[in-house]
Amino acid sequence: MKRHTTMLACAALVAVLLSGCGTPEPAASPAAPAGSAAAVPSGSADTSANTPADPQTDFPQGEKYIALTFDDGPTGNEGGCTERLLDGLKERDAHATFFLCGYRVEDFHSMMDRYLAEGHEVGNHTTDHIRLDIETTDGGYEQISSNQEQIASCTGEAPTLMRPVGGAYNDAVLASMKQLGLPVILWNVDTLDWKYHDDADMVRQRIIDHAADGVIVLEHDLYEATVDGALAAIDELQEQGYAFVTVSELAQLKGVTLEPGKVYTGFTPEDVVVDHGANFS
C-alpha cells in the first residue's frame, strides 16, 4: 500500500512539472467523413468556390454576332453536304449549331468527330423526326432521351440544347425538356430552304436581309443550295463586322443563362422567353 501511494505521488509530481514545459501539441482533428470537404485551417479562407470561371473567349470575334443553325443532319458521309459545310465553316472561322436526328446519326456518322473538335455545337432534334406535341404521349421524353444517348456515343458528350421538329411544342413537351435539363431553341430568321431546296441565292439573301446582332437562323444541311447560300452569306456579312457563333456562345455574349424547359427564339431586344403554352397545337 505504501509503495502504491508513493508511485501515485511521483506521477502527480511529474505531471505538475510537465505542465509548464511549453505548449502542448494540439489534438488531432477527427477525420472528415467520406464525401465531405476537408476542414480549412483557421486563418485561411477557401476561396475556390467563390472564384468565377474564366469566361469563354475562344469563339469568333466580331462587332455583331449571329448563330447559324442547321437541322435534320447529318447528311452524307465523306463528300456529303455536311462535310462540305464543315469544310467551309472551318475555312471562314465560323461556328454553328447542328440539331441532329438520331436515325441520321446512325446512317451518316463519319463526320461526328468533327463537330465539337472544330468549335461547333451539337443539339438534339429527336430520334425519328416526329412532331413531339401531337405524335408522342410523353412530351417527347423518349424521342429526346434516346437521341441524347445516340449522339453522346458518337461525340463523347450529350447535347445541352434541343429543337422540336417544326418548332412545335406544348406544355407536355416543355415539362419533359425541363426534366431532361434541355432549353428549347427556336429561331427568328427562317431561310425557307426547307421549302425552296435549290435556291442558294434565296438562302444567302434571306440571311443578309434579316441579319442583326443576336439572331438565330434556321437552315438544313440537307441541300447543296443551303451550303452554297450559307457560305456566301458568311463571306458578305463578315465584311460587315459579323461573327458567327453557336447558340450557347451567342447566349453567353448576350448575358443570357439558358434554362431547361424554356423556349428561346433569339437574343435580340425584341425576343422573349416562353416557359408555357403551345406552339402550332
mmCIF file of C-alpha atoms in Angstrom:
data_model
loop_
_atom_site.group_PDB
_atom_site.id
_atom_site.type_symbol
_atom_site.label_atom_id
_atom_site.label_comp_id
_atom_site.label_asym_id
_atom_site.label_seq_id
_atom_site.Cartn_x
_atom_site.Cartn_y
_atom_site.Cartn_z
ATOM 1 C CA MET A 1 0.000 0.000 0.000
ATOM 2 C CA LYS A 2 2.858 2.334 0.928
ATOM 3 C CA ARG A 3 4.596 1.528 -2.346
ATOM 4 C CA HIS A 4 1.385 2.250 -4.331
ATOM 5 C CA THR A 5 0.914 5.606 -2.595
ATOM 6 C CA THR A 6 4.498 6.588 -3.348
ATOM 7 C CA MET A 7 4.058 5.797 -7.066
ATOM 8 C CA LEU A 8 0.924 7.922 -7.273
ATOM 9 C CA ALA A 9 2.702 10.854 -5.655
ATOM 10 C CA CYS A 10 5.603 10.609 -8.105
ATOM 11 C CA ALA A 11 3.241 10.515 -11.070
ATOM 12 C CA ALA A 12 1.439 13.616 -9.827
ATOM 13 C CA LEU A 13 4.743 15.456 -9.386
ATOM 14 C CA VAL A 14 5.834 14.582 -12.938
ATOM 15 C CA ALA A 15 2.526 15.832 -14.310
ATOM 16 C CA VAL A 16 2.923 19.163 -12.498
ATOM 17 C CA LEU A 17 6.446 19.611 -13.807
ATOM 18 C CA LEU A 18 5.472 18.765 -17.389
ATOM 19 C CA SER A 19 2.523 21.189 -17.359
ATOM 20 C CA GLY A 20 4.893 24.161 -17.510
ATOM 21 C CA CYS A 21 7.131 22.824 -20.277
ATOM 22 C CA GLY A 22 5.942 24.658 -23.404
ATOM 23 C CA THR A 23 2.627 24.470 -25.239
ATOM 24 C CA PRO A 24 1.255 21.001 -25.746
ATOM 25 C CA GLU A 25 0.634 19.715 -29.266
ATOM 26 C CA PRO A 26 -2.962 20.310 -30.338
ATOM 27 C CA ALA A 27 -5.154 17.289 -30.505
ATOM 28 C CA ALA A 28 -5.518 15.842 -33.983
ATOM 29 C CA SER A 29 -8.752 16.783 -35.718
ATOM 30 C CA PRO A 30 -11.095 13.901 -36.362
ATOM 31 C CA ALA A 31 -11.003 12.585 -39.898
ATOM 32 C CA ALA A 32 -13.614 14.103 -42.197
ATOM 33 C CA PRO A 33 -16.343 11.656 -43.122
ATOM 34 C CA ALA A 34 -16.234 10.175 -46.611
ATOM 35 C CA GLY A 35 -17.701 12.525 -49.205
ATOM 36 C CA SER A 36 -17.295 15.671 -47.091
ATOM 37 C CA ALA A 37 -14.944 18.602 -47.671
ATOM 38 C CA ALA A 38 -11.737 18.691 -45.665
ATOM 39 C CA ALA A 39 -11.645 21.237 -42.874
ATOM 40 C CA VAL A 40 -9.996 24.601 -43.692
ATOM 41 C CA PRO A 41 -7.292 25.610 -41.172
ATOM 42 C CA SER A 42 -8.116 28.635 -39.019
ATOM 43 C CA GLY A 43 -6.863 31.876 -40.516
ATOM 44 C CA SER A 44 -7.002 30.678 -44.148
ATOM 45 C CA ALA A 45 -10.002 31.015 -46.436
ATOM 46 C CA ASP A 46 -11.057 28.529 -49.082
ATOM 47 C CA THR A 47 -11.870 30.863 -51.971
ATOM 48 C CA SER A 48 -12.046 28.233 -54.698
ATOM 49 C CA ALA A 49 -15.853 28.100 -54.563
ATOM 50 C CA ASN A 50 -16.043 31.881 -54.971
ATOM 51 C CA THR A 51 -13.599 32.158 -57.849
ATOM 52 C CA PRO A 52 -15.545 32.590 -61.099
ATOM 53 C CA ALA A 53 -14.532 30.523 -64.071
ATOM 54 C CA ASP A 54 -12.760 32.380 -66.799
ATOM 55 C CA PRO A 55 -15.307 33.487 -69.409
ATOM 56 C CA GLN A 56 -15.156 31.662 -72.713
ATOM 57 C CA THR A 57 -13.307 33.734 -75.275
ATOM 58 C CA ASP A 58 -12.299 31.182 -77.884
ATOM 59 C CA PHE A 59 -15.237 31.838 -80.204
ATOM 60 C CA PRO A 60 -15.029 34.001 -83.330
ATOM 61 C CA GLN A 61 -14.802 37.693 -82.539
ATOM 62 C CA GLY A 62 -16.752 40.469 -84.249
ATOM 63 C CA GLU A 63 -18.757 43.630 -83.750
ATOM 64 C CA LYS A 64 -22.085 41.780 -84.104
ATOM 65 C CA TYR A 65 -22.977 38.123 -83.695
ATOM 66 C CA ILE A 66 -25.263 35.626 -85.445
ATOM 67 C CA ALA A 67 -25.989 31.962 -84.678
ATOM 68 C CA LEU A 68 -26.446 29.800 -87.762
ATOM 69 C CA THR A 69 -28.307 26.570 -87.030
ATOM 70 C CA PHE A 70 -28.715 23.505 -89.232
ATOM 71 C CA ASP A 71 -31.459 20.918 -88.671
ATOM 72 C CA ASP A 72 -32.089 17.314 -89.758
ATOM 73 C CA GLY A 73 -28.494 16.243 -90.330
ATOM 74 C CA PRO A 74 -26.015 14.795 -90.696
ATOM 75 C CA THR A 75 -26.259 14.435 -94.464
ATOM 76 C CA GLY A 76 -23.940 12.031 -96.222
ATOM 77 C CA ASN A 77 -20.597 10.777 -95.109
ATOM 78 C CA GLU A 78 -17.407 11.768 -96.951
ATOM 79 C CA GLY A 79 -18.269 14.134 -99.782
ATOM 80 C CA GLY A 80 -21.761 14.870 -98.468
ATOM 81 C CA CYS A 81 -23.440 18.184 -97.641
ATOM 82 C CA THR A 82 -22.381 18.137 -94.015
ATOM 83 C CA GLU A 83 -18.715 17.605 -94.844
ATOM 84 C CA ARG A 84 -18.797 20.435 -97.398
ATOM 85 C CA LEU A 85 -20.438 22.710 -94.857
ATOM 86 C CA LEU A 86 -17.948 21.839 -92.120
ATOM 87 C CA ASP A 87 -15.061 22.472 -94.506
ATOM 88 C CA GLY A 88 -16.498 25.859 -95.474
ATOM 89 C CA LEU A 89 -17.127 26.913 -91.882
ATOM 90 C CA LYS A 90 -13.600 25.922 -90.892
ATOM 91 C CA GLU A 91 -12.104 27.969 -93.717
ATOM 92 C CA ARG A 92 -14.089 31.005 -92.528
ATOM 93 C CA ASP A 93 -13.519 30.556 -88.770
ATOM 94 C CA ALA A 94 -17.273 30.341 -88.270
ATOM 95 C CA HIS A 95 -19.078 28.289 -85.643
ATOM 96 C CA ALA A 96 -22.590 26.853 -85.978
ATOM 97 C CA THR A 97 -25.100 24.704 -84.105
ATOM 98 C CA PHE A 98 -26.267 21.405 -85.606
ATOM 99 C CA PHE A 99 -29.550 19.890 -84.410
ATOM 100 C CA LEU A 100 -29.182 16.208 -85.256
ATOM 101 C CA CYS A 101 -31.713 13.423 -85.804
ATOM 102 C CA GLY A 102 -30.846 10.069 -84.290
ATOM 103 C CA TYR A 103 -31.766 7.966 -87.305
ATOM 104 C CA ARG A 104 -29.491 10.083 -89.487
ATOM 105 C CA VAL A 105 -26.648 9.910 -86.976
ATOM 106 C CA GLU A 106 -26.919 6.148 -87.251
ATOM 107 C CA ASP A 107 -26.689 6.271 -91.059
ATOM 108 C CA PHE A 108 -24.222 9.144 -91.502
ATOM 109 C CA HIS A 109 -21.807 9.257 -88.584
ATOM 110 C CA SER A 110 -18.413 9.716 -90.220
ATOM 111 C CA MET A 111 -18.430 13.477 -89.521
ATOM 112 C CA MET A 112 -19.475 13.214 -85.880
ATOM 113 C CA ASP A 113 -15.968 13.652 -84.503
ATOM 114 C CA ARG A 114 -15.579 16.984 -86.278
ATOM 115 C CA TYR A 115 -18.429 18.973 -84.740
ATOM 116 C CA LEU A 116 -17.062 19.620 -81.264
ATOM 117 C CA ALA A 117 -13.416 19.478 -82.303
ATOM 118 C CA GLU A 118 -13.966 22.385 -84.700
ATOM 119 C CA GLY A 119 -15.865 24.583 -82.256
ATOM 120 C CA HIS A 120 -19.420 23.757 -83.268
ATOM 121 C CA GLU A 121 -22.331 22.813 -81.050
ATOM 122 C CA VAL A 122 -24.492 19.715 -81.332
ATOM 123 C CA GLY A 123 -28.176 19.824 -80.388
ATOM 124 C CA ASN A 124 -30.965 17.250 -80.229
ATOM 125 C CA HIS A 125 -33.663 17.157 -82.935
ATOM 126 C CA THR A 126 -35.439 13.910 -81.906
ATOM 127 C CA THR A 127 -34.625 10.351 -82.860
ATOM 128 C CA ASP A 128 -37.173 9.910 -85.664
ATOM 129 C CA HIS A 129 -38.004 13.486 -86.748
ATOM 130 C CA ILE A 130 -41.574 13.499 -85.471
ATOM 131 C CA ARG A 131 -43.814 16.195 -84.015
ATOM 132 C CA LEU A 132 -43.464 15.893 -80.271
ATOM 133 C CA ASP A 133 -46.651 17.804 -79.480
ATOM 134 C CA ILE A 134 -49.011 15.557 -81.466
ATOM 135 C CA GLU A 135 -47.116 12.305 -82.123
ATOM 136 C CA THR A 136 -45.962 11.406 -78.610
ATOM 137 C CA THR A 137 -47.734 10.793 -75.310
ATOM 138 C CA ASP A 138 -44.757 11.551 -73.072
ATOM 139 C CA GLY A 139 -43.933 15.058 -74.258
ATOM 140 C CA GLY A 140 -41.138 13.650 -76.381
ATOM 141 C CA TYR A 141 -39.161 12.323 -73.430
ATOM 142 C CA GLU A 142 -38.220 9.025 -75.097
ATOM 143 C CA GLN A 143 -37.518 10.581 -78.501
ATOM 144 C CA ILE A 144 -35.103 13.064 -76.954
ATOM 145 C CA SER A 145 -33.516 10.890 -74.258
ATOM 146 C CA SER A 146 -32.701 8.083 -76.690
ATOM 147 C CA ASN A 147 -31.136 10.574 -79.085
ATOM 148 C CA GLN A 148 -29.095 12.032 -76.231
ATOM 149 C CA GLU A 149 -27.504 8.618 -75.802
ATOM 150 C CA GLN A 150 -27.036 8.139 -79.537
ATOM 151 C CA ILE A 151 -25.258 11.455 -80.001
ATOM 152 C CA ALA A 152 -23.141 11.048 -76.871
ATOM 153 C CA SER A 153 -21.957 7.651 -78.095
ATOM 154 C CA CYS A 154 -20.535 9.348 -81.208
ATOM 155 C CA THR A 155 -19.259 12.657 -79.821
ATOM 156 C CA GLY A 156 -18.443 11.823 -76.219
ATOM 157 C CA GLU A 157 -20.852 14.487 -74.979
ATOM 158 C CA ALA A 158 -24.632 14.656 -74.758
ATOM 159 C CA PRO A 159 -26.313 17.743 -76.248
ATOM 160 C CA THR A 160 -27.276 20.596 -73.937
ATOM 161 C CA LEU A 161 -29.899 22.072 -76.308
ATOM 162 C CA MET A 162 -32.865 20.714 -78.248
ATOM 163 C CA ARG A 163 -35.065 21.892 -81.097
ATOM 164 C CA PRO A 164 -38.510 20.375 -81.635
ATOM 165 C CA VAL A 165 -39.452 19.348 -85.155
ATOM 166 C CA GLY A 166 -41.325 22.183 -86.839
ATOM 167 C CA GLY A 167 -40.713 24.317 -83.778
ATOM 168 C CA ALA A 168 -43.848 22.729 -82.315
ATOM 169 C CA TYR A 169 -44.260 22.333 -78.567
ATOM 170 C CA ASN A 170 -46.884 22.268 -75.839
ATOM 171 C CA ASP A 171 -46.819 22.175 -72.049
ATOM 172 C CA ALA A 172 -46.060 18.441 -72.012
ATOM 173 C CA VAL A 173 -43.031 18.952 -74.270
ATOM 174 C CA LEU A 174 -41.711 21.790 -72.107
ATOM 175 C CA ALA A 175 -42.190 19.703 -68.965
ATOM 176 C CA SER A 176 -40.251 16.797 -70.472
ATOM 177 C CA MET A 177 -37.446 19.080 -71.617
ATOM 178 C CA LYS A 178 -37.229 20.599 -68.156
ATOM 179 C CA GLN A 179 -36.921 17.103 -66.727
ATOM 180 C CA LEU A 180 -34.166 16.308 -69.224
ATOM 181 C CA GLY A 181 -32.373 19.593 -68.490
ATOM 182 C CA LEU A 182 -32.663 20.981 -72.032
ATOM 183 C CA PRO A 183 -33.551 24.504 -73.195
ATOM 184 C CA VAL A 184 -35.772 24.666 -76.303
ATOM 185 C CA ILE A 185 -34.158 26.621 -79.137
ATOM 186 C CA LEU A 186 -36.257 28.005 -81.991
ATOM 187 C CA TRP A 187 -35.258 30.812 -84.399
ATOM 188 C CA ASN A 188 -36.162 34.299 -85.550
ATOM 189 C CA VAL A 189 -34.814 34.082 -89.116
ATOM 190 C CA ASP A 190 -36.080 31.361 -91.466
ATOM 191 C CA THR A 191 -34.183 30.890 -94.725
ATOM 192 C CA LEU A 192 -37.101 28.862 -96.173
ATOM 193 C CA ASP A 193 -34.598 26.359 -97.556
ATOM 194 C CA TRP A 194 -36.956 23.596 -96.434
ATOM 195 C CA LYS A 195 -39.441 24.932 -98.994
ATOM 196 C CA TYR A 196 -37.141 26.063 -101.796
ATOM 197 C CA HIS A 197 -34.449 23.390 -101.900
ATOM 198 C CA ASP A 198 -32.499 24.574 -104.936
ATOM 199 C CA ASP A 199 -32.244 28.329 -104.469
ATOM 200 C CA ALA A 200 -28.853 29.161 -102.984
ATOM 201 C CA ASP A 201 -29.264 32.866 -103.694
ATOM 202 C CA MET A 202 -32.515 32.976 -101.731
ATOM 203 C CA VAL A 203 -30.777 31.390 -98.735
ATOM 204 C CA ARG A 204 -27.964 33.919 -98.996
ATOM 205 C CA GLN A 205 -30.306 36.872 -99.434
ATOM 206 C CA ARG A 206 -32.620 35.954 -96.556
ATOM 207 C CA ILE A 207 -29.682 35.670 -94.174
ATOM 208 C CA ILE A 208 -28.308 39.013 -95.316
ATOM 209 C CA ASP A 209 -31.676 40.789 -95.346
ATOM 210 C CA HIS A 210 -32.515 39.668 -91.804
ATOM 211 C CA ALA A 211 -29.042 39.868 -90.314
ATOM 212 C CA ALA A 212 -28.987 41.523 -86.895
ATOM 213 C CA ASP A 213 -26.976 41.224 -83.729
ATOM 214 C CA GLY A 214 -28.370 38.303 -81.722
ATOM 215 C CA VAL A 215 -30.474 36.457 -84.321
ATOM 216 C CA ILE A 216 -30.758 32.688 -84.700
ATOM 217 C CA VAL A 217 -31.026 31.481 -88.304
ATOM 218 C CA LEU A 218 -32.860 28.293 -89.324
ATOM 219 C CA GLU A 219 -31.359 26.157 -92.108
ATOM 220 C CA HIS A 220 -30.996 22.487 -93.011
ATOM 221 C CA ASP A 221 -27.758 20.832 -94.096
ATOM 222 C CA LEU A 222 -29.772 18.574 -96.380
ATOM 223 C CA TYR A 223 -29.313 20.623 -99.542
ATOM 224 C CA GLU A 224 -26.336 21.714 -101.631
ATOM 225 C CA ALA A 225 -28.068 25.068 -102.168
ATOM 226 C CA THR A 226 -28.167 25.679 -98.411
ATOM 227 C CA VAL A 227 -24.436 25.055 -98.103
ATOM 228 C CA ASP A 228 -23.674 27.396 -101.002
ATOM 229 C CA GLY A 229 -26.047 30.108 -99.797
ATOM 230 C CA ALA A 230 -24.929 29.993 -96.177
ATOM 231 C CA LEU A 231 -21.232 30.208 -97.007
ATOM 232 C CA ALA A 232 -21.846 33.081 -99.426
ATOM 233 C CA ALA A 233 -23.777 34.953 -96.724
ATOM 234 C CA ILE A 234 -20.981 34.417 -94.217
ATOM 235 C CA ASP A 235 -18.458 35.894 -96.661
ATOM 236 C CA GLU A 236 -20.567 39.003 -97.160
ATOM 237 C CA LEU A 237 -21.557 39.544 -93.539
ATOM 238 C CA GLN A 238 -18.069 39.020 -92.142
ATOM 239 C CA GLU A 239 -17.033 42.027 -94.214
ATOM 240 C CA GLN A 240 -19.728 43.972 -92.332
ATOM 241 C CA GLY A 241 -18.297 43.035 -88.936
ATOM 242 C CA TYR A 242 -20.429 39.994 -88.136
ATOM 243 C CA ALA A 243 -19.031 36.891 -86.463
ATOM 244 C CA PHE A 244 -20.777 33.522 -86.495
ATOM 245 C CA VAL A 245 -21.070 31.644 -83.208
ATOM 246 C CA THR A 246 -23.018 28.785 -81.663
ATOM 247 C CA VAL A 247 -26.334 29.304 -79.892
ATOM 248 C CA SER A 248 -24.729 28.830 -76.480
ATOM 249 C CA GLU A 249 -21.915 31.228 -77.344
ATOM 250 C CA LEU A 250 -24.464 33.801 -78.503
ATOM 251 C CA ALA A 251 -26.427 33.425 -75.260
ATOM 252 C CA GLN A 252 -23.238 33.938 -73.266
ATOM 253 C CA LEU A 253 -22.331 37.018 -75.273
ATOM 254 C CA LYS A 254 -25.780 38.474 -74.581
ATOM 255 C CA GLY A 255 -25.678 37.643 -70.884
ATOM 256 C CA VAL A 256 -28.457 35.066 -71.108
ATOM 257 C CA THR A 257 -28.484 31.912 -68.975
ATOM 258 C CA LEU A 258 -30.323 29.212 -70.904
ATOM 259 C CA GLU A 259 -32.812 27.413 -68.666
ATOM 260 C CA PRO A 260 -34.252 23.912 -69.152
ATOM 261 C CA GLY A 261 -37.821 23.769 -70.405
ATOM 262 C CA LYS A 262 -37.886 27.370 -71.617
ATOM 263 C CA VAL A 263 -38.159 28.496 -75.246
ATOM 264 C CA TYR A 264 -35.710 30.894 -76.903
ATOM 265 C CA THR A 265 -36.204 32.334 -80.388
ATOM 266 C CA GLY A 266 -33.157 34.584 -80.390
ATOM 267 C CA PHE A 267 -31.243 37.110 -78.326
ATOM 268 C CA THR A 268 -32.268 40.454 -79.821
ATOM 269 C CA PRO A 269 -34.077 43.072 -77.718
ATOM 270 C CA GLU A 270 -37.365 42.010 -79.341
ATOM 271 C CA ASP A 271 -37.107 38.342 -78.366
ATOM 272 C CA VAL A 272 -38.972 36.982 -75.376
ATOM 273 C CA VAL A 273 -38.542 33.782 -73.350
ATOM 274 C CA VAL A 274 -41.529 31.411 -73.291
ATOM 275 C CA ASP A 275 -41.999 28.937 -70.445
ATOM 276 C CA HIS A 276 -45.548 27.746 -71.055
ATOM 277 C CA GLY A 277 -48.248 27.458 -73.670
ATOM 278 C CA ALA A 278 -48.456 25.746 -77.034
ATOM 279 C CA ASN A 279 -46.944 26.388 -80.429
ATOM 280 C CA PHE A 280 -48.749 25.048 -83.533
ATOM 281 C CA SER A 281 -51.025 22.865 -81.398
#
